Coordinates of C-alpha atoms in Angstrom, one line a residue:
M1 CA 82.1 126.4 121.7
G2 CA 85.7 125.6 122.6
R3 CA 84.6 122.9 125.0
K4 CA 82.5 121.2 122.3
L5 CA 85.4 121.1 119.8
A6 CA 88.2 120.4 122.2
P7 CA 88.1 116.6 121.8
L8 CA 88.1 117.0 118.0
F9 CA 91.1 119.4 118.1
F10 CA 93.0 117.0 120.3
A11 CA 92.1 114.1 118.0
A12 CA 93.2 116.1 115.0
F13 CA 96.5 117.0 116.6
L14 CA 97.2 113.3 117.1
A15 CA 96.0 112.3 113.7
Y16 CA 98.0 114.9 111.8
G17 CA 101.1 114.0 113.9
Y18 CA 100.5 110.4 113.0
N19 CA 100.5 111.3 109.3
N20 CA 103.5 113.5 109.4
I21 CA 105.6 111.0 111.3
F22 CA 104.6 108.1 109.0
M23 CA 105.4 110.2 105.9
T24 CA 108.8 111.0 107.5
L25 CA 109.8 107.6 108.9
T26 CA 108.5 105.1 106.4
P27 CA 111.2 105.8 103.8
S28 CA 113.8 105.0 106.4
F29 CA 112.0 101.9 107.5
V30 CA 111.7 100.6 103.9
V31 CA 115.4 101.1 103.3
A32 CA 116.3 99.5 106.7
A33 CA 114.2 96.5 105.8
G34 CA 116.2 96.0 102.6
G35 CA 114.2 98.1 100.1
T36 CA 115.5 100.5 97.5
L37 CA 115.3 104.3 97.5
A38 CA 112.8 104.0 94.7
E39 CA 110.6 101.8 96.8
A40 CA 111.0 104.1 99.7
G41 CA 109.5 106.9 97.6
L42 CA 106.9 104.7 95.9
Q43 CA 105.1 103.7 99.2
N44 CA 104.4 107.4 100.0
S45 CA 103.2 108.0 96.4
V46 CA 100.8 105.0 96.6
Y47 CA 99.6 106.3 100.0
L48 CA 98.7 109.7 98.5
A49 CA 97.3 108.4 95.3
A50 CA 95.0 106.0 97.1
A51 CA 93.8 108.8 99.4
V52 CA 93.0 111.0 96.4
L53 CA 90.8 108.2 94.9
L54 CA 89.1 107.4 98.2
R55 CA 88.1 111.0 98.9
F56 CA 85.6 110.7 96.0
V57 CA 83.9 108.0 98.2
F58 CA 84.3 109.4 101.7
G59 CA 83.4 113.0 100.9
P60 CA 79.9 112.2 99.7
A61 CA 79.6 109.6 102.4
A62 CA 80.2 112.2 105.1
D63 CA 77.6 114.5 103.5
R64 CA 75.1 111.7 103.4
W65 CA 75.6 109.9 106.7
G66 CA 77.4 112.5 108.8
T67 CA 81.0 113.3 109.5
K68 CA 81.4 111.4 112.8
P69 CA 81.1 107.8 111.5
V70 CA 83.5 108.7 108.6
M71 CA 86.0 110.1 111.0
L72 CA 85.8 107.0 113.2
V73 CA 86.4 104.8 110.1
G74 CA 89.5 106.9 109.3
L75 CA 91.0 106.8 112.7
A76 CA 90.4 103.0 113.0
S77 CA 92.4 102.6 109.8
F78 CA 95.2 104.6 111.4
V79 CA 95.1 102.3 114.5
L80 CA 95.2 99.2 112.3
G81 CA 98.0 100.6 110.1
G82 CA 100.2 101.5 113.0
I83 CA 99.9 97.9 114.4
L84 CA 100.5 96.2 111.1
F85 CA 103.2 98.2 109.4
P86 CA 106.2 97.2 111.6
L87 CA 105.1 93.5 111.1
C88 CA 105.6 93.8 107.3
A89 CA 108.4 91.8 105.9
E90 CA 107.8 92.2 102.1
F91 CA 107.4 95.5 100.2
W92 CA 104.0 94.5 98.8
Q93 CA 102.8 94.1 102.4
M94 CA 104.0 97.6 103.2
L95 CA 102.1 98.9 100.1
L96 CA 98.9 97.1 101.3
V97 CA 99.2 98.6 104.7
R98 CA 99.7 102.1 103.3
C99 CA 96.5 101.7 101.3
V100 CA 94.7 100.8 104.6
Q101 CA 96.1 104.0 106.1
A102 CA 95.0 106.0 103.1
V103 CA 91.5 105.4 104.3
G104 CA 92.3 107.6 107.2
L105 CA 94.0 110.3 105.1
A106 CA 91.0 110.3 102.8
S107 CA 88.2 110.3 105.4
F108 CA 89.4 112.2 108.5
W109 CA 90.9 115.4 107.1
S110 CA 87.9 116.8 105.2
S111 CA 85.3 115.4 107.6
A112 CA 87.0 117.0 110.6
T113 CA 87.2 120.3 108.8
A114 CA 83.5 120.1 107.8
T115 CA 82.6 119.3 111.4
V116 CA 84.4 122.4 112.7
S117 CA 82.6 124.5 110.0
E118 CA 79.2 123.1 110.9
A119 CA 79.7 123.4 114.7
A120 CA 81.1 126.9 114.7
P121 CA 78.9 130.0 114.8
P122 CA 78.3 131.2 111.2
Q123 CA 79.8 134.6 112.0
A124 CA 83.0 133.0 113.4
R125 CA 83.7 130.1 111.1
G126 CA 86.9 131.6 109.7
R127 CA 88.3 132.0 113.2
W128 CA 87.5 128.5 114.2
L129 CA 88.9 127.0 111.0
G130 CA 92.0 129.0 111.5
L131 CA 92.4 127.8 115.1
Y132 CA 91.8 124.2 113.8
R133 CA 94.6 124.5 111.3
L134 CA 96.9 126.1 113.9
T135 CA 96.3 123.0 116.1
T136 CA 97.1 120.6 113.3
S137 CA 100.1 122.6 112.0
A138 CA 101.6 122.5 115.5
S139 CA 101.9 118.7 115.2
L140 CA 104.5 119.1 112.5
L141 CA 106.8 121.0 114.8
L142 CA 106.7 118.3 117.5
G143 CA 105.8 115.0 115.9
P144 CA 108.9 114.1 113.7
L145 CA 111.3 115.4 116.4
V146 CA 109.8 113.1 119.1
A147 CA 109.5 110.2 116.7
F148 CA 113.1 110.2 115.5
G149 CA 114.2 110.2 119.1
L150 CA 112.0 107.3 120.0
V151 CA 113.3 105.3 116.9
K152 CA 116.9 105.8 118.1
A153 CA 116.0 104.7 121.6
A154 CA 113.6 101.9 121.0
G155 CA 113.3 101.1 117.3
F156 CA 110.8 101.6 114.5
A157 CA 108.3 99.0 115.9
A158 CA 107.9 100.8 119.2
C159 CA 107.4 104.1 117.4
F160 CA 104.7 102.8 115.1
W161 CA 102.9 101.0 117.9
M162 CA 103.0 104.2 119.9
L163 CA 101.4 105.9 117.0
A164 CA 98.7 103.3 116.9
G165 CA 98.0 104.0 120.5
C166 CA 97.8 107.7 119.8
S167 CA 95.2 107.0 117.1
A168 CA 93.2 104.9 119.5
V169 CA 93.1 107.8 121.9
A170 CA 91.9 110.1 119.0
L171 CA 89.3 107.5 118.1
T172 CA 88.0 107.5 121.7
C173 CA 87.9 111.3 121.7
V174 CA 85.9 111.5 118.5
G175 CA 83.6 108.7 119.6
A176 CA 82.8 110.5 122.8
M177 CA 82.0 113.8 121.0
R178 CA 78.4 115.0 120.9
L179 CA 78.1 116.8 117.6
P180 CA 75.4 119.4 117.0
R181 CA 72.5 118.2 114.9
R182 CA 73.1 119.0 111.3
R183 CA 71.2 121.9 109.9
R184 CA 69.6 121.0 106.5
E185 CA 70.1 124.4 105.0
R186 CA 73.0 126.8 105.4
L187 CA 72.2 129.8 107.6
R188 CA 71.9 133.0 105.6
V189 CA 74.4 135.4 107.1
K190 CA 75.1 138.8 105.7
S191 CA 78.8 139.0 105.4
P192 CA 81.5 140.2 103.0
C193 CA 82.0 136.6 101.9
V194 CA 78.4 136.1 100.8
E195 CA 77.5 139.3 99.2
G196 CA 77.8 139.0 95.4
S197 CA 78.7 135.4 95.8
L198 CA 79.5 133.1 92.9
S199 CA 77.7 130.0 92.0
L200 CA 78.5 126.8 93.9
S201 CA 80.7 125.5 91.0
G202 CA 82.4 128.9 90.8
V203 CA 83.2 128.9 94.6
V204 CA 84.5 125.3 94.6
G205 CA 86.3 125.8 91.3
M206 CA 88.2 128.8 92.6
A207 CA 89.0 127.1 95.9
V208 CA 90.3 124.0 94.2
T209 CA 92.3 125.8 91.4
G210 CA 93.9 128.2 93.9
T211 CA 94.7 125.4 96.3
F212 CA 96.3 123.4 93.5
V213 CA 98.5 126.2 92.4
A214 CA 99.6 127.0 95.9
A215 CA 100.2 123.4 96.7
M216 CA 102.5 123.1 93.6
G217 CA 104.6 125.9 95.1
Y218 CA 104.7 124.1 98.5
G219 CA 105.6 120.8 96.9
L220 CA 108.4 122.5 94.9
L221 CA 110.0 124.0 98.0
F222 CA 109.8 120.8 100.1
S223 CA 111.0 118.6 97.3
F224 CA 113.8 120.7 95.9
G225 CA 114.4 123.6 98.2
G226 CA 117.0 121.9 100.3
T227 CA 119.1 120.8 97.3
F228 CA 118.8 124.3 95.8
I229 CA 120.0 125.9 99.0
S230 CA 123.0 123.6 99.1
A231 CA 123.8 124.4 95.5
A232 CA 123.6 128.1 96.4
G233 CA 126.3 127.7 98.9
M234 CA 124.4 127.6 102.2
T235 CA 125.0 123.9 103.1
E236 CA 124.8 124.5 106.8
N237 CA 121.4 126.2 106.6
E238 CA 119.2 123.9 104.6
G239 CA 116.8 123.4 107.4
W240 CA 116.3 127.1 108.1
C241 CA 113.8 127.6 105.3
F242 CA 111.5 124.8 106.3
T243 CA 111.5 125.9 110.0
L244 CA 110.6 129.4 108.9
I245 CA 107.9 128.2 106.6
G246 CA 106.4 126.3 109.5
L247 CA 106.6 129.4 111.8
G248 CA 105.0 131.6 109.1
G249 CA 102.2 129.1 108.7
L250 CA 101.5 128.9 112.5
A251 CA 101.1 132.7 112.6
A252 CA 98.9 132.8 109.5
N253 CA 96.3 130.3 110.5
P254 CA 94.5 132.2 113.3
V255 CA 95.0 135.6 111.6
A256 CA 93.7 134.6 108.2
G257 CA 90.7 132.9 109.9
I258 CA 89.8 136.1 111.8
L259 CA 90.2 138.2 108.6
C260 CA 87.9 135.8 106.6
D261 CA 85.1 136.5 109.1
R262 CA 85.4 140.3 108.3
R263 CA 86.5 140.5 104.7
D264 CA 85.9 138.8 101.4
A265 CA 87.6 135.4 101.7
R266 CA 88.2 135.2 97.9
R267 CA 90.2 138.4 97.8
L268 CA 92.1 137.4 100.9
F269 CA 92.9 134.1 99.2
G270 CA 94.4 136.0 96.3
I271 CA 96.4 138.3 98.6
H272 CA 97.9 135.4 100.4
G273 CA 98.8 133.9 97.1
L274 CA 100.5 137.1 96.1
L275 CA 102.5 137.0 99.3
M276 CA 103.5 133.3 98.7
G277 CA 104.5 134.2 95.1
M278 CA 106.7 137.0 96.4
G279 CA 108.4 134.6 98.9
V280 CA 109.1 132.0 96.2
A281 CA 110.6 134.6 93.9
L282 CA 112.8 136.0 96.6
F283 CA 113.9 132.4 97.4
A284 CA 114.9 131.9 93.8
V285 CA 117.0 135.0 93.4
A286 CA 118.5 135.4 96.9
A287 CA 118.7 132.0 98.7
S288 CA 122.4 132.5 99.3
S289 CA 121.6 135.4 101.7
L290 CA 120.4 134.5 105.1
P291 CA 118.3 137.6 105.7
A292 CA 116.6 137.1 102.3
L293 CA 116.1 133.4 103.2
V294 CA 114.4 134.4 106.5
V295 CA 112.0 136.8 104.8
S296 CA 111.3 134.3 102.0
G297 CA 110.5 131.4 104.3
L298 CA 108.2 133.5 106.5
C299 CA 106.4 134.9 103.4
I300 CA 106.0 131.4 101.8
G301 CA 104.7 129.9 105.1
Y302 CA 102.4 132.7 105.9
G303 CA 101.1 132.9 102.3
Y304 CA 100.5 129.2 101.9
A305 CA 98.8 128.6 105.2
G306 CA 96.7 131.7 105.0
A307 CA 95.6 130.7 101.5
M308 CA 94.5 127.3 102.7
V309 CA 92.4 128.9 105.5
C310 CA 90.8 131.3 103.0
A311 CA 90.0 128.4 100.6
Q312 CA 88.3 126.5 103.4
A313 CA 86.5 129.6 104.6
M314 CA 85.1 130.2 101.1
I315 CA 83.7 126.7 101.1
A316 CA 82.3 127.0 104.7
R317 CA 80.6 130.3 103.9
Q318 CA 79.1 129.6 100.5
V319 CA 78.5 125.9 100.2
A320 CA 75.5 124.3 101.8
E321 CA 76.4 122.3 104.8
G322 CA 75.0 119.1 103.3
R323 CA 77.7 119.4 100.6
Q324 CA 80.6 120.8 102.4
A325 CA 82.4 117.5 103.1
T326 CA 82.4 116.7 99.4
A327 CA 83.7 120.2 98.5
L328 CA 86.4 120.0 101.2
A329 CA 87.5 116.6 100.0
L330 CA 88.0 118.1 96.5
Q331 CA 90.0 120.9 98.0
Q332 CA 92.2 118.4 100.0
N333 CA 92.7 116.4 96.8
A334 CA 94.0 119.5 95.1
I335 CA 96.7 119.8 97.8
D336 CA 97.9 116.2 97.3
V337 CA 97.7 116.4 93.5
G338 CA 99.5 119.7 93.5
I339 CA 102.3 118.5 95.6
A340 CA 102.7 115.3 93.6
S341 CA 102.5 117.2 90.3
A342 CA 105.3 119.6 91.4
S343 CA 107.6 116.7 92.4
A344 CA 107.1 115.0 89.1
L345 CA 107.2 118.1 86.8
Y346 CA 110.0 120.0 88.4
G347 CA 112.0 116.9 89.1
G348 CA 112.5 116.5 85.3
V349 CA 113.3 120.2 85.0
F350 CA 116.0 120.1 87.7
S351 CA 117.4 116.9 86.1
A352 CA 117.9 118.9 82.9
L353 CA 119.1 122.2 84.3
G354 CA 120.9 121.1 87.5
S355 CA 120.0 121.5 91.2
S356 CA 121.1 125.2 91.2
A357 CA 118.6 126.2 88.6
A358 CA 116.4 129.2 89.7
E359 CA 114.1 128.9 86.7
P360 CA 111.6 126.5 88.3
F361 CA 111.1 128.7 91.3
L362 CA 110.7 131.8 89.2
F363 CA 108.2 130.0 87.0
Q364 CA 106.2 128.8 90.0
A365 CA 106.4 132.3 91.6
C366 CA 104.8 133.7 88.4
F367 CA 102.2 131.0 88.4
V368 CA 101.2 131.6 92.0
T369 CA 101.2 135.4 91.5
I370 CA 98.9 135.3 88.4
C371 CA 96.5 133.1 90.3
G372 CA 96.5 135.6 93.2
V373 CA 95.9 138.5 90.8
V374 CA 92.9 136.7 89.3
L375 CA 91.4 135.9 92.7
V376 CA 91.8 139.5 93.8
A377 CA 90.5 141.1 90.6
V378 CA 87.7 138.8 89.4
R379 CA 84.2 140.0 89.8
S380 CA 81.3 137.8 90.8
G381 CA 78.8 137.1 88.2
S382 CA 75.8 137.7 90.4
R383 CA 74.9 140.2 93.0
D384 CA 72.2 138.0 94.5
A385 CA 73.6 136.2 97.5
S386 CA 70.8 133.7 97.6
K387 CA 71.8 132.3 94.2
G388 CA 75.3 131.4 95.5
S389 CA 73.8 129.5 98.5
S390 CA 70.9 127.7 96.9
A391 CA 73.0 125.2 95.0

């Protein structure tokens, strides 16, 4: 199993690293090219917005024609974008190239996740999804650090062209993969996730709603956590929280995946949401304390990453394989829309209350906690597992 998926895992590591680095470096590139700070932020917003719209095309396309050709299209767009971006002289050209790269963001992520779900043994899907997310999360720890060093040594163009080369390697890996023949019907597996399953719309609705709420918390922390910590008097430690969030997420991915194979993924989704809510609340009231900041960062990272694994495991277990790519595309959209919504909504709140305001974090902590309680407490409407898998 590991040998079959190794090329995809390596390709995903490179692709996620590509995305993380571009999201980090492009604002600096825009400013260095004479653009404004507003334009620096706008190009990433356009990139995410285009990806959200394109997923409504690529999700169904992957279900209809298979995930491999869709992944290849996405990686090819990354190669093209990496080559063209450093050649852009005007801001409109940068926006156009970011739209080209949005094809990769829209097509590769959900298709790769669906491929892992389809290739993994039904009784071990959660574990393999967790390992897949562990691999992709690791790229965040290494990618930006290496990229900033390369930019200082050789410039932006060299870094972006190196990323194009990495995407070409990922394209070759996926192209050489031999994927298992798609099964037309989802295997019936007696598991805690399937017994008493909800309808297809209920499963996807819960996964998407829970993902959106958790992603809002994630977006709030990454957009305004640094300024809040500075205002709380810990100027020298702004980066601590984000490092701890990353470490908590790395630990959560494999553990949550294994648990989802043995327990009800929906309730585990809610439990991880509760853990994230506790971390956000602790961050709001005790960010000036380093021990509290450590506990908060680990709880947020573990809760958020674990919730994302559980959401994907719900879809993998209870949505027919011929529709998983579409469902996973909707779940991925919920992440991007949730992060963008938090930046827009809470940006206005902080503008009114000041950067030291704890109220946005407390409100979001309550929001995440309520969602977690609902996921843990809600009862399925049907005890017939076959009804949840026939849609």
